[in-house]
Short mmCIF file of C-alpha atoms and ligand atoms in Angstrom, two decimals:
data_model
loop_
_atom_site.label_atom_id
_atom_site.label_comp_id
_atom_site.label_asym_id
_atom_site.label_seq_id
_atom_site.Cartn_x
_atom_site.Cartn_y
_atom_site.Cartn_z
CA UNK V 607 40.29 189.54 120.77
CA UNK V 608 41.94 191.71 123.40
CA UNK V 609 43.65 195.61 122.84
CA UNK V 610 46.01 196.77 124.63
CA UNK V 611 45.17 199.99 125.63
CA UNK V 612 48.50 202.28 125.84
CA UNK V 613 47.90 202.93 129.61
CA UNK V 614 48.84 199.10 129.81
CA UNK V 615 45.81 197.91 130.51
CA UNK V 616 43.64 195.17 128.69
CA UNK V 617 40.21 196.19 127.03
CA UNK V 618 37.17 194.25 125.46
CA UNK V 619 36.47 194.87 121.79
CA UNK V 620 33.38 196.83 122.87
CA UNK V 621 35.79 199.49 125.09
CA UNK V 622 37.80 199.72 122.24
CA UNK V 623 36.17 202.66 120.30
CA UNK V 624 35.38 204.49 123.43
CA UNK V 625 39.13 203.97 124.90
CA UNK V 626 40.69 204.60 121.37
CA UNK V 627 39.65 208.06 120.72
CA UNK V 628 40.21 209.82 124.20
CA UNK V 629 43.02 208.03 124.25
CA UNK V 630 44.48 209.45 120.95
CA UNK V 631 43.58 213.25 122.63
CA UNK V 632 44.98 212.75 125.57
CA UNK V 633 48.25 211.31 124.59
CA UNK V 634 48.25 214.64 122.72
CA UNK V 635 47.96 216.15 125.26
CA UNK V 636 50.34 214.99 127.39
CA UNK V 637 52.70 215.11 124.59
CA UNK V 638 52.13 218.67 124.23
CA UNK V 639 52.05 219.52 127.83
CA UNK V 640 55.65 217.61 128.01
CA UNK V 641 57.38 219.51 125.62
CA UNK V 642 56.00 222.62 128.02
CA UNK V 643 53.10 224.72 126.86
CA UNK V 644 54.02 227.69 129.14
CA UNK V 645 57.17 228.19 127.32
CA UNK V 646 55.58 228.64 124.15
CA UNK V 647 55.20 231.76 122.07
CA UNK V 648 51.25 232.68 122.00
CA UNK V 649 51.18 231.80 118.28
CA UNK V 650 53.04 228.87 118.71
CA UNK V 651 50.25 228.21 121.19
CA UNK V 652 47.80 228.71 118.04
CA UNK V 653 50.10 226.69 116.11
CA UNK V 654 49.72 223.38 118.50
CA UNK V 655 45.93 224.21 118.27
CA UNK V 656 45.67 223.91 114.88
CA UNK V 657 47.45 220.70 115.51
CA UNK V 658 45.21 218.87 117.75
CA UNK V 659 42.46 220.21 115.54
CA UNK V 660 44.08 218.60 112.03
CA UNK V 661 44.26 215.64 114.17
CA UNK V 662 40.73 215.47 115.16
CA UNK V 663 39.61 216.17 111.90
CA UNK V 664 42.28 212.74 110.50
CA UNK V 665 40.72 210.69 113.56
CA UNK V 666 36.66 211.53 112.85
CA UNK V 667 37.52 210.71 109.10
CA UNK V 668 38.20 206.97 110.29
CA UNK V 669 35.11 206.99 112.63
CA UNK V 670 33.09 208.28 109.65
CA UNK V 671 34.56 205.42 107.49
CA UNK V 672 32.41 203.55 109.41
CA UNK V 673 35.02 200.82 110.17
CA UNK V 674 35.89 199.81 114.31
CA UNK V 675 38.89 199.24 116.30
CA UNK V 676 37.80 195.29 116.90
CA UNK V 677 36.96 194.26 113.40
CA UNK V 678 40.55 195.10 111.62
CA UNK V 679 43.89 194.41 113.24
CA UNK V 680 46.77 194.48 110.77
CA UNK V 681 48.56 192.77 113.24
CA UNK V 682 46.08 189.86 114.41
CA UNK V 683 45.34 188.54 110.72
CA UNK V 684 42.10 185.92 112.90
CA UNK V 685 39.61 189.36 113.18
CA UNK V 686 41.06 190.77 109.61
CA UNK V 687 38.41 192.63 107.18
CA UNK V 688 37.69 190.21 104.50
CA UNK V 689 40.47 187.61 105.84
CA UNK V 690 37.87 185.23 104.25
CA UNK V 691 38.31 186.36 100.86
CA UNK V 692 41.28 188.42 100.59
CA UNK V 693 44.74 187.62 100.16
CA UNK V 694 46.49 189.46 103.71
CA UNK V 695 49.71 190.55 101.22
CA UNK V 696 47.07 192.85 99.33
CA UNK V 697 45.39 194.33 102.77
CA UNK V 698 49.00 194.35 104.16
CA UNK V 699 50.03 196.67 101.34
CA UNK V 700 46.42 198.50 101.49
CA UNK V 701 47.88 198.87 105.16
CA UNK V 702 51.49 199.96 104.72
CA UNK V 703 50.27 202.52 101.91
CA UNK V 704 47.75 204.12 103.75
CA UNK V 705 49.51 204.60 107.27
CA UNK V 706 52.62 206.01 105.00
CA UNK V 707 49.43 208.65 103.77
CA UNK V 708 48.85 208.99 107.23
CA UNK V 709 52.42 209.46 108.48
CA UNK V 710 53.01 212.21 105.47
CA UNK V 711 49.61 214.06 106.46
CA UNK V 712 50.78 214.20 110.13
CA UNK V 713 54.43 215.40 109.35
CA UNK V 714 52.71 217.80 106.34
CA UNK V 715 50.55 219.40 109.48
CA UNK V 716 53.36 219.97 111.66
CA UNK V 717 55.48 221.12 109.41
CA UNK V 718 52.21 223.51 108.30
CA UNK V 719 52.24 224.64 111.81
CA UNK V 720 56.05 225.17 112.04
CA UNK V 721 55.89 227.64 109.19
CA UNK V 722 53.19 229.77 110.46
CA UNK V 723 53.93 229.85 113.85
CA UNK V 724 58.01 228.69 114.07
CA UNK V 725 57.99 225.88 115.95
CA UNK V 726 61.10 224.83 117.02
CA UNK V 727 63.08 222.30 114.92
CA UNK V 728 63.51 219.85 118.66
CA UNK V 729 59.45 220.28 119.06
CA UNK V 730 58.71 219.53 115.58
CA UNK V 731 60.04 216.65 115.65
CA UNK V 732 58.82 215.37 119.17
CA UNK V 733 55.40 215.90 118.15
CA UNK V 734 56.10 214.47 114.56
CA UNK V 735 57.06 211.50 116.17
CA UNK V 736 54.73 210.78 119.27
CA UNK V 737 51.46 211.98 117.13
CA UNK V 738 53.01 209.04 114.36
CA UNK V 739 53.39 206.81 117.78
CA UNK V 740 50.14 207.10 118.87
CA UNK V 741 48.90 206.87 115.69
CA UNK V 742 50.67 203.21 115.22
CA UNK V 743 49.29 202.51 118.96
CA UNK V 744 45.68 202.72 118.18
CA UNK V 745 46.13 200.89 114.87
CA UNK V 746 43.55 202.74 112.98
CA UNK V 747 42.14 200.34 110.21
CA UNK V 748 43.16 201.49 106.58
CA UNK V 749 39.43 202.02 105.23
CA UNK V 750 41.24 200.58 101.47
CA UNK V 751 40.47 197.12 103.54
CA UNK V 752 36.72 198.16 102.74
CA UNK V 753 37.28 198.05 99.06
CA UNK V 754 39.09 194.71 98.67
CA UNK V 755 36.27 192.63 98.04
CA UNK V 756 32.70 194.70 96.78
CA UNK V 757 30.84 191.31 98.30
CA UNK V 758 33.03 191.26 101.52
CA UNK V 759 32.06 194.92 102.08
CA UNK V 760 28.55 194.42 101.22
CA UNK V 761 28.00 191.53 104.11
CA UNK V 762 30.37 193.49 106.30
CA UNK V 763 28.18 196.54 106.10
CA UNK V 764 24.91 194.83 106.74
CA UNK V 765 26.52 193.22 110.08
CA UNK V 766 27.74 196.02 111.24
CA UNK V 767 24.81 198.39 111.13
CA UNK V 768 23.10 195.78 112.80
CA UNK V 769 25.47 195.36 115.31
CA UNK V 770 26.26 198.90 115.52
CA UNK V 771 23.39 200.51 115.37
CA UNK V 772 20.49 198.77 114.45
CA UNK V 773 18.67 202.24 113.13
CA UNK V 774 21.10 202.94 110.74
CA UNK V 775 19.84 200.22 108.69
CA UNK V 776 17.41 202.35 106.77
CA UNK V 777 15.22 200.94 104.00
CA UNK V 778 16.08 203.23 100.74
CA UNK V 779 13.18 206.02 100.08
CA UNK V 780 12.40 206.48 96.40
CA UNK V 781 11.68 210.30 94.77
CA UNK V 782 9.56 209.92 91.55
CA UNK V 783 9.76 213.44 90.34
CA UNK V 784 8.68 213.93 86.59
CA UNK V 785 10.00 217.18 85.32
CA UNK V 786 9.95 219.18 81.66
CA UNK V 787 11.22 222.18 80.24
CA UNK V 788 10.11 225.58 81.63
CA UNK V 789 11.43 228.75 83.06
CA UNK V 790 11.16 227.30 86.72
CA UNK V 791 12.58 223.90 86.05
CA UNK V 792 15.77 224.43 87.02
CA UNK V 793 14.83 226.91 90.10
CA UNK V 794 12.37 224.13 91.47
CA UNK V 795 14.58 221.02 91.01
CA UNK V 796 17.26 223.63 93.37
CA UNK V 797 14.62 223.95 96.15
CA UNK V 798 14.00 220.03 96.04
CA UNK V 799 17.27 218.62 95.90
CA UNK V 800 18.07 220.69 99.21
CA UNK V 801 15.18 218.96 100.82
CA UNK V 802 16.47 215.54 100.03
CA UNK V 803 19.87 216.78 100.77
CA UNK V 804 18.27 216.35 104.20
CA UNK V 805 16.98 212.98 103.69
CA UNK V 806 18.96 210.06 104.36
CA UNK V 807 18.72 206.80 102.26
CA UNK V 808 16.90 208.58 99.25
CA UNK V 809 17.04 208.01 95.18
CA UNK V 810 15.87 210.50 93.25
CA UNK V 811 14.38 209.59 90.11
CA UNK V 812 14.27 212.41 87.74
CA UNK V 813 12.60 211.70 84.77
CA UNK V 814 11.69 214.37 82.10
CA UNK V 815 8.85 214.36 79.65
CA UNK V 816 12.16 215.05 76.51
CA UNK V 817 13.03 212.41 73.97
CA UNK V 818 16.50 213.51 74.96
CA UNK V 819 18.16 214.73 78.58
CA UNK V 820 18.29 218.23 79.06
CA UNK V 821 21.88 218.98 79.59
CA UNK V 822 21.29 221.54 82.20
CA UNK V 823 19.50 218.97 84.18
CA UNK V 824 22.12 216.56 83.71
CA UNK V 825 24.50 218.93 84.45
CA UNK V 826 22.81 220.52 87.96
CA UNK V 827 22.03 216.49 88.77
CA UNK V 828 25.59 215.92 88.67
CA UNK V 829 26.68 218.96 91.04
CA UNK V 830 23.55 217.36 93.97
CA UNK V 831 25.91 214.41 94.98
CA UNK V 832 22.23 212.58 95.70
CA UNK V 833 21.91 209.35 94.30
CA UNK V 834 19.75 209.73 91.06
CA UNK V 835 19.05 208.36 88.02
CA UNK V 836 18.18 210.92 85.01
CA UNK V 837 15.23 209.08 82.60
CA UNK V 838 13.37 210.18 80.09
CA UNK V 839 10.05 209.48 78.73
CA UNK V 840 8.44 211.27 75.97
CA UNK V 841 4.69 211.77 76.32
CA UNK V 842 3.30 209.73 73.71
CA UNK V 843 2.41 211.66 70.45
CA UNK V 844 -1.38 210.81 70.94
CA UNK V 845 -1.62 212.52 74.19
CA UNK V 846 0.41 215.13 72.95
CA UNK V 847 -1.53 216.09 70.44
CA UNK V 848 -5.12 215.93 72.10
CA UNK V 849 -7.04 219.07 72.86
CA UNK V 850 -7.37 220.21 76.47
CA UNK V 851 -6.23 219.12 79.74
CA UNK V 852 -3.08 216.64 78.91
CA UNK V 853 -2.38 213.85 80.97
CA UNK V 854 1.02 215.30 82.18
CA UNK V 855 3.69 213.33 83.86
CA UNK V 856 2.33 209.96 83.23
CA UNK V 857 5.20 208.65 81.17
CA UNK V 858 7.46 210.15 83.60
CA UNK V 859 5.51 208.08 86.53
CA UNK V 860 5.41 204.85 84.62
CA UNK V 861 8.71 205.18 83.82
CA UNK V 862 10.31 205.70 87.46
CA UNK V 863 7.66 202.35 88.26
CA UNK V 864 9.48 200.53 85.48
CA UNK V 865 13.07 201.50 86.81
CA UNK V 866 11.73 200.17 90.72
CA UNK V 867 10.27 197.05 89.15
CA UNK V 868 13.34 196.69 87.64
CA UNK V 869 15.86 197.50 90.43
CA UNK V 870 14.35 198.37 93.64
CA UNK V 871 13.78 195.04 96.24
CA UNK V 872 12.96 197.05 99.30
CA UNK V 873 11.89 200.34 100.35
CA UNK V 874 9.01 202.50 99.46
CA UNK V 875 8.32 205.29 96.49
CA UNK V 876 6.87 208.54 96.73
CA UNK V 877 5.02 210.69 93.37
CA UNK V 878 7.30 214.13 94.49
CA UNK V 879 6.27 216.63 91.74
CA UNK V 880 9.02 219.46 91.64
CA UNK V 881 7.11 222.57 92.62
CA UNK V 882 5.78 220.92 95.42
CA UNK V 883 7.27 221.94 99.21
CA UNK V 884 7.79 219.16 101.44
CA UNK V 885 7.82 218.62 105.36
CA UNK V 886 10.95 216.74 106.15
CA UNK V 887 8.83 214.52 108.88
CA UNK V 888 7.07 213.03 105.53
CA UNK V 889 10.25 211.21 104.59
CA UNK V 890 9.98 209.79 108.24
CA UNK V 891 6.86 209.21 108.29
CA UNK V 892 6.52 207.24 104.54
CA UNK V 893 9.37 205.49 105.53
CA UNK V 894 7.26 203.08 107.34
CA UNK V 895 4.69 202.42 105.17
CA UNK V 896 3.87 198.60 104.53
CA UNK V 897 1.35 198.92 101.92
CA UNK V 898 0.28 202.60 100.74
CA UNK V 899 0.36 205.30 103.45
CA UNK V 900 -1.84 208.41 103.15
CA UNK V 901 -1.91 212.28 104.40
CA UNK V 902 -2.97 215.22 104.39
CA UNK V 903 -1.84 217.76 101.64
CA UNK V 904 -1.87 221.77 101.86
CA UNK V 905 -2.66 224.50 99.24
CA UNK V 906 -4.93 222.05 96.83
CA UNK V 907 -7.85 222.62 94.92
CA UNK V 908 -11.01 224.82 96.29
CA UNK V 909 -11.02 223.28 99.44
CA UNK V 910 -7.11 224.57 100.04
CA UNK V 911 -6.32 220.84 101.05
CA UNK V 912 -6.27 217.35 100.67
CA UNK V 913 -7.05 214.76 103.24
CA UNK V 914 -8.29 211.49 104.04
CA UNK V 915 -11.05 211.97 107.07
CA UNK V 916 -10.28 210.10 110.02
CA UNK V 917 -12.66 209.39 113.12
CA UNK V 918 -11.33 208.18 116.22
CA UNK V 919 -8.18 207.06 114.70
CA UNK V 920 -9.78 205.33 111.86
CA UNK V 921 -10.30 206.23 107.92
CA UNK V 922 -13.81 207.45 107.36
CA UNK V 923 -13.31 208.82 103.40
CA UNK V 924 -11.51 212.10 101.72
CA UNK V 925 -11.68 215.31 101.58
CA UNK V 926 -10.76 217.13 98.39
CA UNK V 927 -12.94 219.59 96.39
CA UNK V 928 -12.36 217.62 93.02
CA UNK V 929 -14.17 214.31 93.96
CA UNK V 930 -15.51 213.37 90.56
CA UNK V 931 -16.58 209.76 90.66
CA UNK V 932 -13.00 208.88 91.77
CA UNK V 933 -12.53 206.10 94.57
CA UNK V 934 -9.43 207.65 95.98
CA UNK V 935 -10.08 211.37 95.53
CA UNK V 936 -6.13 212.66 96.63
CA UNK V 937 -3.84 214.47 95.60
CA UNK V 938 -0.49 213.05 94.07
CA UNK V 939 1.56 214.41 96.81
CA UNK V 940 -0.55 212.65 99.33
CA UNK V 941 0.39 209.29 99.29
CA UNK V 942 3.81 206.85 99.23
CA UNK V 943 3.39 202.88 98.43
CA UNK V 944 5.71 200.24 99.23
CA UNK V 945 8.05 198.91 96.90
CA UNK V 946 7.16 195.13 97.99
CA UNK V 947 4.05 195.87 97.49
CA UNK V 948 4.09 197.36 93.87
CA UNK V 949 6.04 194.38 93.39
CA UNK V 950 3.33 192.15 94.18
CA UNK V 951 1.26 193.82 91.46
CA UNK V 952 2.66 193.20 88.35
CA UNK V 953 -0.27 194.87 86.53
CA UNK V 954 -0.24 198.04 88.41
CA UNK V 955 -0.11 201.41 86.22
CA UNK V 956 -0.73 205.19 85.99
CA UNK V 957 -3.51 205.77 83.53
CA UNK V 958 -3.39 208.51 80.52
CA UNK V 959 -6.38 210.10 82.22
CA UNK V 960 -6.20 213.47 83.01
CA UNK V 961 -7.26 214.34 86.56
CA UNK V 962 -7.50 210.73 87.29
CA UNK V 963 -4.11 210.00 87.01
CA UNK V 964 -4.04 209.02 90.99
CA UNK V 965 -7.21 207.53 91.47
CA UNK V 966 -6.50 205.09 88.62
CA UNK V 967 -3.22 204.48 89.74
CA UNK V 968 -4.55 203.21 93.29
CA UNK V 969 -7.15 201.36 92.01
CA UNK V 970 -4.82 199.66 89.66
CA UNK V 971 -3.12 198.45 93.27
CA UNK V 972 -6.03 196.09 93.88
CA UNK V 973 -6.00 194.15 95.79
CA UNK V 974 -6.34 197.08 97.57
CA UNK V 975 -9.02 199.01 99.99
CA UNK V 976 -9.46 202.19 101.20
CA UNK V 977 -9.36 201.44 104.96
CA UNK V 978 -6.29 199.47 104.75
CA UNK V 979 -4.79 203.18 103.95
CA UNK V 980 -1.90 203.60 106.83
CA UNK V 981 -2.74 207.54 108.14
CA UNK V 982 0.63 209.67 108.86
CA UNK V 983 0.59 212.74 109.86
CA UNK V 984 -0.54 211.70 113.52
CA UNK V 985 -3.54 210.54 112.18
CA UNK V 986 -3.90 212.85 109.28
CA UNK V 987 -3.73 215.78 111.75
CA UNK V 988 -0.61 217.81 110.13
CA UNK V 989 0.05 218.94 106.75
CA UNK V 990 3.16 216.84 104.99
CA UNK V 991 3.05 218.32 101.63
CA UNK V 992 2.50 221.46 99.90
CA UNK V 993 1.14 221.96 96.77
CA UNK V 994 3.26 225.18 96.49
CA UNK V 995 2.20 226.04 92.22
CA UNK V 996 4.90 228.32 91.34
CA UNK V 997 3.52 231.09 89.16
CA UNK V 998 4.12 230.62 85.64
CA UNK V 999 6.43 232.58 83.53
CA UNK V 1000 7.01 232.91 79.75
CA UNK V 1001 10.11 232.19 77.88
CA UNK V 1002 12.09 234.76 78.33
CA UNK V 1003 12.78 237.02 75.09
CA UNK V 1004 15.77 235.96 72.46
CA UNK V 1005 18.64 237.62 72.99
CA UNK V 1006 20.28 240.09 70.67
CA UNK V 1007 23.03 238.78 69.06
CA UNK V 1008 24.34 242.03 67.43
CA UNK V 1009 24.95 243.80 70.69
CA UNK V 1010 25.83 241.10 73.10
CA UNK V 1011 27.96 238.10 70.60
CA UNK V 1012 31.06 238.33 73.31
CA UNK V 1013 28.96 238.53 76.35
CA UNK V 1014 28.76 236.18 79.59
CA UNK V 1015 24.82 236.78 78.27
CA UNK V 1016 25.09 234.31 75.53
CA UNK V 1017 26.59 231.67 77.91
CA UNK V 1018 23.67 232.77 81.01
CA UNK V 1019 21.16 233.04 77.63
CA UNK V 1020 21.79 229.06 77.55
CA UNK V 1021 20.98 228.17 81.14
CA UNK V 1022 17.43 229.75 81.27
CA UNK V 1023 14.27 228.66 79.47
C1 NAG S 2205 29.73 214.79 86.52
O1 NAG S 2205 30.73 215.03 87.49
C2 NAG S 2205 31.92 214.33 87.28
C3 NAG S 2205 32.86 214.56 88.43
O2 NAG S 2205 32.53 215.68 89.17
C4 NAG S 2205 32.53 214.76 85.96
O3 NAG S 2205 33.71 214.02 85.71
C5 NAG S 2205 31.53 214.51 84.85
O4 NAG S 2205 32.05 214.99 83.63
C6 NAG S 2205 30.24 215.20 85.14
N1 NAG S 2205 29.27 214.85 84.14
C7 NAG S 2205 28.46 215.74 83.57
C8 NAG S 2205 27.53 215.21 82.56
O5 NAG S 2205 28.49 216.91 83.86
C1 NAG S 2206 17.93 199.49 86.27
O1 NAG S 2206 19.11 200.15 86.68
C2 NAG S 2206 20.17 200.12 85.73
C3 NAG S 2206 21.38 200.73 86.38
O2 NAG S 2206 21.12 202.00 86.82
C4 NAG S 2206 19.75 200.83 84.48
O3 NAG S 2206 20.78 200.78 83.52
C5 NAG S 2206 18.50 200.19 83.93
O4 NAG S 2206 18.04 200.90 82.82
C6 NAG S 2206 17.43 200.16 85.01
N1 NAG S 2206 16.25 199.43 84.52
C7 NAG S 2206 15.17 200.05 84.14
C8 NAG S 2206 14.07 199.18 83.61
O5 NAG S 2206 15.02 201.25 84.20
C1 NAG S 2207 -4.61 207.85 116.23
O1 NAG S 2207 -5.85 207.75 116.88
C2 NAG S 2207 -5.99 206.56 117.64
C3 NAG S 2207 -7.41 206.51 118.17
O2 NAG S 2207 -7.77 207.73 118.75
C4 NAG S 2207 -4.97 206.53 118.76
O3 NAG S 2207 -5.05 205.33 119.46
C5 NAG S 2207 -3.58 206.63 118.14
O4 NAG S 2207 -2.62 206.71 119.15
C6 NAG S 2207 -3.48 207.85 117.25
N1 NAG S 2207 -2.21 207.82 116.58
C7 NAG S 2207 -1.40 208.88 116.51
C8 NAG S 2207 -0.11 208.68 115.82
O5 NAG S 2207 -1.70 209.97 116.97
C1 NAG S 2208 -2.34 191.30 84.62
O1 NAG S 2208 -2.92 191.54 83.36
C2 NAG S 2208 -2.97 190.41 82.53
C3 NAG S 2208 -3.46 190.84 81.14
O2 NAG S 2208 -4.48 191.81 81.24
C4 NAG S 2208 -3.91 189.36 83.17
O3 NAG S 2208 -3.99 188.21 82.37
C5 NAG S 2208 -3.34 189.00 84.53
O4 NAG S 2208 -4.22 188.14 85.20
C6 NAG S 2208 -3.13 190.24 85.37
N1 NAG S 2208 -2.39 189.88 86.58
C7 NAG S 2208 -2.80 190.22 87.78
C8 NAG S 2208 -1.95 189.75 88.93
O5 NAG S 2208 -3.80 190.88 87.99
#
């Protein structure tokens, strides 16, 4: 397929993106400089500034929708989006509606610019219509094209990062963060979601040790805009009611393994507590891991870390002040597995043994040995995690009701612990 470029002259597909968007600029440019930029009034000046920039801001939007020049031309219905499966009437109208959006926004911006600045009638409408000209000229693809067919897309997607850019095809990272009521839930699942704000590709798994959700988490989940999935699962009564040390966050775990055995194919999953503090580079790092990756973790029992020991570049054993008979003495934080290979372990569980809720876990992995253990962390030489142990507070007092009943109190009363 060949585009003409509006300079007249005939580009590959693979110019096309390149060509397209300088070309968009500078025919704004010229348009601009036609109808006489010296003769402006300084804030009309602004005024055409603001232009270009709303225009930038339309153009980047169809970049960021991911779609090129090459793979959807209205007009050349052979390289149409999803000409396999999708009736051309429906993309035509997907077409027609969306450069009629596209038209409007452009004559809404000038006519923005025309009130603030007083633009002259003659120079609004030359710019209304050669920015609506070059728009036409580059034929930017309606991105509604993407949403005729959910399979079409899916395939289409898969191509293109691979013919794209074959690192944006990023296997999906999976959070398993058991939480439960406290004064610092909330606060903590704040300061985590803002690391994996950072993350690309991740699904957080939030799952609370509450027969029911806990509205505020809900709620806060909601407001992330990561992709998560709220469980819950109860520590079982018998647990519950035992004396001592309580094998916490077990359910939770087990439950976030049943949800990957359930949906997850690809990928790898990652035991993130949420006081912990993480290094970003650990999300890089356990993204590669083909069987269970290990590293070192700060801040953690007497010996103020925990690490696997490595000797020219290979495992030697652990480090951790807490050994206690276990096989892999580490810390939660200190290791990711990969999805395939949970998969390939039907059998493979967290234990209801406090203190030995990792070590049984691994072992339950078998076939599995220590120094198959992949070592991030350039060879276990940097700290990825933090075991950060927020101090703990009490519930805060009730609130009294007599002097504060029609207070913003009762409503803040609801949102703390
Ligand atoms: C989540 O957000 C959406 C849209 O922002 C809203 O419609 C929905 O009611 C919210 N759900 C909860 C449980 O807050
Ligand atoms: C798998 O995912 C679906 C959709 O999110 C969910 O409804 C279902 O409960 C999940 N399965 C398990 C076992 O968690
Ligand atoms: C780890 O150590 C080995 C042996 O010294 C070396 O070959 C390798 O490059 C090191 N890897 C990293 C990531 O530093
Ligand atoms: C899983 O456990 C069941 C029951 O204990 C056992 O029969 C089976 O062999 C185990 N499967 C694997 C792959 O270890």
């Amino acid at each position: 397929m060949r585009i003409i470029h509006p300079s007249g002259h005939k580009c590959s597909i693979t110019d096309t993106l390149e060509i397209a968007k300088p070309t968009l600029l500078m025919s704004l440019a010229c348009t601009i400089k036609k109808t006489s930029i010296d003769t402006m009034k300084p804030s009309m000046k602004v005024g055409v500034v603001a232009l270009v920039g709303v225009c930038v801001i339309l153009y980047q939007y169809h970049l960021s929708a991911g779609v090129r020049f090459d793979q959807l031309n209205a007009g050349d219905p052979g390289v149409s989006y999803g000409a396999a499966n999708v009736p051309n009437n429906e993309l035509e109208d997907d077409d027609n509606s969306y450069n009629k959006i596209i038209e409007d926004k452009i004559r809404a911006a000038v006519q923005w610019v025309q009130n603030v600045h007083g633009l002259s009638p003659d120079l609004q409408n030359i710019l209304v219509a050669e920015l609506i000209n070059q728009f036409r000229k580059t034929r930017i693809p309606s991105p509604l094209h993407l949403k005729a067919s959910e399979d079409f897309k899916l395939k289409q997607r898969t191509q293109e990062v691979t013919t794209i850019n074959p690192s944006e095809k990023i296997p999906p990272l999976y959070v398993i963060t058991p939480t439960y009521r406290r004064p610092e839930q909330i606060p903590e699942l704040i300061r985590m979601s803002h690391t994996l704000m950072l993350v690309e590709n991740v699904h957080w798994l939030v799952i609370e040790d509450a027969k029911v959700p806990t509205k505020e988490v809900t709620k806060f989940l909601n407001r992330t805009g990561l992709r998560f999935q709220h469980l819950t699962a109860p520590m079982p009564a018998k647990y519950k009611q035992k004396k001592g040390v309580k094998p916490r966050g077990v359910s939770n775990r087990n439950r976030g393994l049943k949800w990957i055995r359930a949906n997850a194919t690809e990928g790898v999953f990652y035991f993130a507590d949420d006081d912990n503090t993480y290094d970003l580079d650990l999300f890089t790092q356990i993204r590669r891991t083909k069987k269970v990756s290990m590293f070192p973790v700060g801040l953690c029992t007497k010996f103020g870390l925990s690490s696997p020991v490595v000797k020219d570049g290979k495992f030697s054993g652990f480090y951790d002040g807490w050994v206690a008979g276990r096989r892999f003495p580490v810390d939660m934080a200190g290791f990711a597995v990969s999805v395939k290979f949970l998969l390939q372990r039907p059998n493979a569980t967290m234990p209801y043994r406090a203190g030995f809720e990792e070590d049984g876990f691994l072992r339950s992995l078998a076939p599995f040995e220590p120094r198959e253990i992949e070592l991030l962390g350039d060879n276990c030489t940097r700290i990825l995690a933090w075991h950060t142990q927020t101090k703990k507070n009490e519930p805060s007092a009730a609130l009294d009701m007599k002097l504060y009943r029609s207070t913003n109190l009762v409503e803040l009363k609801q949102q703390i612990v």
